mmCIF file of C-alpha atoms in Angstrom:
data_model
loop_
_atom_site.group_PDB
_atom_site.id
_atom_site.type_symbol
_atom_site.label_atom_id
_atom_site.label_comp_id
_atom_site.label_asym_id
_atom_site.label_seq_id
_atom_site.Cartn_x
_atom_site.Cartn_y
_atom_site.Cartn_z
ATOM 1 C CA UNK A 31 101.836 102.542 85.633
ATOM 2 C CA UNK A 32 99.853 101.381 82.601
ATOM 3 C CA UNK A 33 102.218 98.818 81.168
ATOM 4 C CA UNK A 34 99.362 96.360 80.664
ATOM 5 C CA UNK A 35 96.069 97.749 79.466
ATOM 6 C CA UNK A 36 92.677 96.188 79.128
ATOM 7 C CA UNK A 37 90.618 98.928 77.578
ATOM 8 C CA UNK A 38 87.249 97.215 77.757
ATOM 9 C CA UNK A 39 85.941 97.186 81.310
ATOM 10 C CA UNK A 40 83.141 94.813 80.340
ATOM 11 C CA UNK A 41 81.970 92.511 77.587
ATOM 12 C CA UNK A 42 78.633 90.799 77.101
ATOM 13 C CA UNK A 43 78.305 87.680 74.927
ATOM 14 C CA UNK A 44 75.576 85.187 74.161
ATOM 15 C CA UNK A 45 76.089 81.626 75.321
ATOM 16 C CA UNK A 46 77.658 79.498 72.597
ATOM 17 C CA UNK A 47 79.271 82.437 70.838
ATOM 18 C CA UNK A 48 82.892 83.503 70.890
ATOM 19 C CA UNK A 49 84.232 85.821 73.584
ATOM 20 C CA UNK A 50 87.275 87.880 72.628
ATOM 21 C CA UNK A 51 89.095 89.711 75.365
ATOM 22 C CA UNK A 52 91.854 92.100 74.398
ATOM 23 C CA UNK A 53 95.001 93.296 76.065
ATOM 24 C CA UNK A 54 97.718 95.735 75.043
ATOM 25 C CA UNK A 55 101.123 96.230 76.591
ATOM 26 C CA UNK A 56 103.786 98.869 76.303
ATOM 27 C CA UNK A 57 106.886 97.199 77.725
ATOM 28 C CA UNK A 58 108.751 95.481 74.894
ATOM 29 C CA UNK A 59 110.766 93.536 77.463
ATOM 30 C CA UNK A 60 107.724 91.484 78.471
ATOM 31 C CA UNK A 61 108.263 87.936 77.299
ATOM 32 C CA UNK A 62 105.621 85.956 79.119
ATOM 33 C CA UNK A 63 101.909 86.613 79.197
ATOM 34 C CA UNK A 64 99.145 85.072 81.239
ATOM 35 C CA UNK A 65 95.397 85.219 81.514
ATOM 36 C CA UNK A 66 93.658 84.795 84.851
ATOM 37 C CA UNK A 67 89.996 84.492 85.682
ATOM 38 C CA UNK A 68 88.611 85.870 88.920
ATOM 39 C CA UNK A 69 85.297 85.283 90.625
ATOM 40 C CA UNK A 70 84.141 87.580 93.448
ATOM 41 C CA UNK A 71 85.677 86.777 96.841
ATOM 42 C CA UNK A 72 88.235 84.435 95.277
ATOM 43 C CA UNK A 73 91.813 84.772 94.160
ATOM 44 C CA UNK A 74 92.732 84.879 90.468
ATOM 45 C CA UNK A 75 92.802 81.482 88.782
ATOM 46 C CA UNK A 76 95.347 80.782 86.067
ATOM 47 C CA UNK A 77 93.784 80.074 82.674
ATOM 48 C CA UNK A 78 96.399 80.043 79.974
ATOM 49 C CA UNK A 79 99.772 81.536 79.165
ATOM 50 C CA UNK A 80 101.981 82.229 76.193
ATOM 51 C CA UNK A 81 105.660 82.813 75.763
ATOM 52 C CA UNK A 82 106.861 85.540 73.427
ATOM 53 C CA UNK A 83 108.440 82.921 71.160
ATOM 54 C CA UNK A 84 104.960 81.781 70.188
ATOM 55 C CA UNK A 85 102.033 83.536 68.607
ATOM 56 C CA UNK A 86 99.288 81.151 69.648
ATOM 57 C CA UNK A 87 98.549 78.785 72.476
ATOM 58 C CA UNK A 88 95.426 76.701 72.778
ATOM 59 C CA UNK A 89 93.922 74.833 75.708
ATOM 60 C CA UNK A 90 90.459 73.442 75.202
ATOM 61 C CA UNK A 91 88.001 76.277 74.730
ATOM 62 C CA UNK A 92 90.669 78.894 75.438
ATOM 63 C CA UNK A 93 93.129 80.253 72.893
ATOM 64 C CA UNK A 94 95.555 83.084 73.412
ATOM 65 C CA UNK A 95 96.984 84.979 70.454
ATOM 66 C CA UNK A 96 100.060 87.163 70.696
ATOM 67 C CA UNK A 97 100.985 89.873 68.192
ATOM 68 C CA UNK A 98 104.369 91.123 69.291
ATOM 69 C CA UNK A 99 104.705 93.793 66.662
ATOM 70 C CA UNK A 100 101.425 95.333 67.799
ATOM 71 C CA UNK A 101 102.132 94.580 71.466
ATOM 72 C CA UNK A 102 98.706 93.029 71.643
ATOM 73 C CA UNK A 103 97.276 89.797 72.888
ATOM 74 C CA UNK A 104 93.811 88.397 72.981
ATOM 75 C CA UNK A 105 91.977 85.583 74.690
ATOM 76 C CA UNK A 106 89.336 83.710 72.724
ATOM 77 C CA UNK A 107 86.774 81.573 74.491
ATOM 78 C CA UNK A 108 84.774 79.288 72.221
ATOM 79 C CA UNK A 109 82.047 78.390 72.894
ATOM 80 C CA UNK A 110 81.278 80.749 75.738
ATOM 81 C CA UNK A 111 79.365 79.336 78.688
ATOM 82 C CA UNK A 112 77.479 81.104 81.495
ATOM 83 C CA UNK A 113 80.051 79.751 83.953
ATOM 84 C CA UNK A 114 82.691 81.786 82.130
ATOM 85 C CA UNK A 115 81.143 84.954 83.532
ATOM 86 C CA UNK A 116 83.928 86.475 85.624
ATOM 87 C CA UNK A 117 86.606 89.145 85.536
ATOM 88 C CA UNK A 118 89.496 88.277 83.239
ATOM 89 C CA UNK A 119 92.937 89.702 83.886
ATOM 90 C CA UNK A 120 95.747 89.898 81.403
ATOM 91 C CA UNK A 121 99.205 89.817 82.999
ATOM 92 C CA UNK A 122 102.789 90.015 81.797
ATOM 93 C CA UNK A 123 106.308 89.553 83.050
ATOM 94 C CA UNK A 124 109.812 89.967 81.716
ATOM 95 C CA UNK A 125 112.541 87.348 81.732
ATOM 96 C CA UNK A 126 109.851 84.906 82.890
ATOM 97 C CA UNK A 127 110.341 86.940 85.984
ATOM 98 C CA UNK A 128 109.002 87.229 89.429
ATOM 99 C CA UNK A 129 107.159 90.490 88.963
ATOM 100 C CA UNK A 130 103.873 90.058 87.135
ATOM 101 C CA UNK A 131 102.066 93.180 85.991
ATOM 102 C CA UNK A 132 98.296 92.912 85.765
ATOM 103 C CA UNK A 133 95.831 94.763 83.605
ATOM 104 C CA UNK A 134 92.733 96.319 85.105
ATOM 105 C CA UNK A 135 90.533 93.401 84.055
ATOM 106 C CA UNK A 136 87.535 92.904 81.792
ATOM 107 C CA UNK A 137 84.259 91.705 83.244
ATOM 108 C CA UNK A 138 82.724 89.093 80.960
ATOM 109 C CA UNK A 139 79.006 88.401 81.052
ATOM 110 C CA UNK A 140 77.840 85.304 79.201
ATOM 111 C CA UNK A 141 74.084 85.342 78.762
ATOM 112 C CA UNK A 142 72.156 82.091 78.604
ATOM 113 C CA UNK B 53 93.825 69.350 94.470
ATOM 114 C CA UNK B 54 96.496 71.290 96.367
ATOM 115 C CA UNK B 55 95.704 74.934 96.996
ATOM 116 C CA UNK B 56 97.127 78.049 98.554
ATOM 117 C CA UNK B 57 95.401 78.984 101.784
ATOM 118 C CA UNK B 58 95.313 82.321 103.563
ATOM 119 C CA UNK B 59 94.295 83.387 107.038
ATOM 120 C CA UNK B 60 92.425 85.292 108.213
ATOM 121 C CA UNK B 61 89.858 85.871 105.496
ATOM 122 C CA UNK B 62 89.112 89.311 106.926
ATOM 123 C CA UNK B 63 91.253 91.420 109.243
ATOM 124 C CA UNK B 64 90.116 94.689 110.753
ATOM 125 C CA UNK B 65 92.749 96.817 112.418
ATOM 126 C CA UNK B 66 93.228 100.340 113.653
ATOM 127 C CA UNK B 67 95.551 102.741 111.908
ATOM 128 C CA UNK B 68 99.073 102.470 113.248
ATOM 129 C CA UNK B 69 98.721 98.868 114.364
ATOM 130 C CA UNK B 70 100.831 96.013 113.076
ATOM 131 C CA UNK B 71 99.203 93.206 111.133
ATOM 132 C CA UNK B 72 100.480 89.865 109.960
ATOM 133 C CA UNK B 73 98.801 88.140 107.061
ATOM 134 C CA UNK B 74 99.446 84.454 106.745
ATOM 135 C CA UNK B 75 99.669 82.143 103.794
ATOM 136 C CA UNK B 76 100.361 78.479 103.325
ATOM 137 C CA UNK B 77 101.650 77.973 99.782
ATOM 138 C CA UNK B 78 101.372 74.704 97.920
ATOM 139 C CA UNK B 79 103.835 72.365 99.568
ATOM 140 C CA UNK B 80 106.286 71.666 96.748
ATOM 141 C CA UNK B 81 106.314 75.208 95.411
ATOM 142 C CA UNK B 82 109.494 77.231 95.540
ATOM 143 C CA UNK B 83 108.512 80.795 94.701
ATOM 144 C CA UNK B 84 106.150 82.901 96.772
ATOM 145 C CA UNK B 85 104.450 86.205 96.132
ATOM 146 C CA UNK B 86 102.214 88.816 97.666
ATOM 147 C CA UNK B 87 99.849 90.975 95.653
ATOM 148 C CA UNK B 88 97.205 93.432 96.700
ATOM 149 C CA UNK B 89 94.033 94.730 95.103
ATOM 150 C CA UNK B 90 92.533 97.935 96.364
ATOM 151 C CA UNK B 91 88.784 97.916 95.864
ATOM 152 C CA UNK B 92 87.928 98.671 92.257
ATOM 153 C CA UNK B 93 91.548 98.747 91.156
ATOM 154 C CA UNK B 94 93.953 96.334 89.501
ATOM 155 C CA UNK B 95 95.904 93.552 91.144
ATOM 156 C CA UNK B 96 99.319 94.969 92.081
ATOM 157 C CA UNK B 97 102.543 93.058 92.638
ATOM 158 C CA UNK B 98 104.132 93.646 96.039
ATOM 159 C CA UNK B 99 106.973 91.201 96.472
ATOM 160 C CA UNK B 100 108.405 87.863 95.429
ATOM 161 C CA UNK B 101 110.406 85.510 97.637
ATOM 162 C CA UNK B 102 112.677 82.651 96.740
ATOM 163 C CA UNK B 103 115.290 80.705 98.620
ATOM 164 C CA UNK B 104 114.528 82.604 101.817
ATOM 165 C CA UNK B 105 115.080 86.025 100.417
ATOM 166 C CA UNK B 106 113.233 88.717 98.532
ATOM 167 C CA UNK B 107 113.890 88.341 94.823
ATOM 168 C CA UNK B 108 111.968 91.369 93.651
ATOM 169 C CA UNK B 109 109.737 94.036 95.148
ATOM 170 C CA UNK B 110 107.636 96.889 93.877
ATOM 171 C CA UNK B 111 107.717 100.524 94.896
ATOM 172 C CA UNK B 112 104.660 99.836 97.039
ATOM 173 C CA UNK B 113 106.672 97.468 99.222
ATOM 174 C CA UNK B 114 108.370 100.062 101.412
ATOM 175 C CA UNK B 115 109.947 99.773 104.839
ATOM 176 C CA UNK B 116 106.554 99.263 106.444
ATOM 177 C CA UNK B 117 106.289 95.874 104.776
ATOM 178 C CA UNK B 118 108.237 92.715 105.419
ATOM 179 C CA UNK B 119 107.904 89.082 104.469
ATOM 180 C CA UNK B 120 109.064 85.954 106.161
ATOM 181 C CA UNK B 121 108.966 82.229 105.779
ATOM 182 C CA UNK B 122 109.301 81.300 109.443
ATOM 183 C CA UNK B 123 109.025 77.577 108.890
ATOM 184 C CA UNK B 124 108.676 75.137 106.029
ATOM 185 C CA UNK B 125 105.063 75.891 105.357
ATOM 186 C CA UNK B 126 104.010 79.437 106.235
ATOM 187 C CA UNK B 127 104.707 82.619 104.302
ATOM 188 C CA UNK B 128 103.775 85.854 106.039
ATOM 189 C CA UNK B 129 103.350 89.495 105.135
ATOM 190 C CA UNK B 130 103.780 91.988 107.960
ATOM 191 C CA UNK B 131 102.684 95.585 107.808
ATOM 192 C CA UNK B 132 104.383 97.407 110.649
ATOM 193 C CA UNK B 133 102.204 100.460 111.075
ATOM 194 C CA UNK B 134 99.056 100.278 109.003
ATOM 195 C CA UNK B 135 97.655 103.259 107.154
ATOM 196 C CA UNK B 136 94.144 103.799 105.854
ATOM 197 C CA UNK B 137 95.413 103.333 102.310
ATOM 198 C CA UNK B 138 96.634 99.829 103.162
ATOM 199 C CA UNK B 139 93.012 98.703 103.124
ATOM 200 C CA UNK B 140 92.839 96.169 100.312
ATOM 201 C CA UNK B 141 92.543 92.524 99.440
ATOM 202 C CA UNK B 142 95.907 90.842 99.838
ATOM 203 C CA UNK B 143 96.619 87.765 97.759
ATOM 204 C CA UNK B 144 99.357 85.250 98.310
ATOM 205 C CA UNK B 145 100.556 83.150 95.380
ATOM 206 C CA UNK B 146 103.084 80.420 94.793
ATOM 207 C CA UNK B 147 104.835 78.874 91.828
ATOM 208 C CA UNK B 148 106.541 75.561 91.368
ATOM 209 C CA UNK B 149 109.316 76.599 89.077
ATOM 210 C CA UNK B 150 110.527 78.932 86.432
ATOM 211 C CA UNK B 151 111.580 76.562 83.721
ATOM 212 C CA UNK B 152 111.954 77.663 80.145
ATOM 213 C CA UNK B 153 110.152 80.846 81.046
ATOM 214 C CA UNK B 154 106.999 78.965 81.811
ATOM 215 C CA UNK B 155 105.259 79.124 85.122
ATOM 216 C CA UNK B 156 101.868 79.786 86.549
ATOM 217 C CA UNK B 157 101.064 81.338 89.857
ATOM 218 C CA UNK B 158 98.491 79.717 92.084
ATOM 219 C CA UNK B 159 96.649 82.295 94.133
ATOM 220 C CA UNK B 160 95.040 81.995 97.518
ATOM 221 C CA UNK B 161 91.535 83.298 98.219
ATOM 222 C CA UNK B 162 92.858 86.518 99.732
ATOM 223 C CA UNK B 163 92.707 88.352 103.043
ATOM 224 C CA UNK B 164 90.594 91.473 103.149
ATOM 225 C CA UNK B 165 92.390 94.035 105.299
ATOM 226 C CA UNK B 166 90.336 96.930 106.598
ATOM 227 C CA UNK B 167 92.200 99.722 108.359
ATOM 228 C CA UNK B 168 90.012 102.055 110.392
#
């Protein structure tokens, strides 16, 4: 079941630069998308979400972009900080529904 | 800040035994979920629970699994007869509401289940 794909298992970025994490999905019925951050030995922490009626949502250093025609979304972190180093999961649901499908995650390393 | 809690943090059990994983969701939340993450794999949805009944479940959530909200605060996941492949990190989550298609799930720290 690869409805949500994060094709980059890892990403390394210099502190202060932009981090761009990508996510693709195949289910056109998905209408709500979320990004979670996860540190080792902790549960996922909600970062930011976007509804399919929007193409951009911004919260502080985090911006999510949604391209419905390409079935693609991305998370931009600007500026990146060493504390941002974690695994980032893209997730999606349909009908704002109960069942959230997660991608495999991208491990972000922010170098000081 | 309110948080989802889970106990125990680590559970070791023998194959074939029953286990109960416990969660205390955030107190005013209405929707409850269980997910699991097998080591090195993605987080997988198991089940959602609302208004004292299962609202959705995945194909993973077979007859060996059950959920219950025995009182106003706890939310439990029971695995009736554990298998080796049930070894995973189990996460509980809760949500306040689904309004206008917007919601966020708050996750607990997880219970690591090891089946030997």
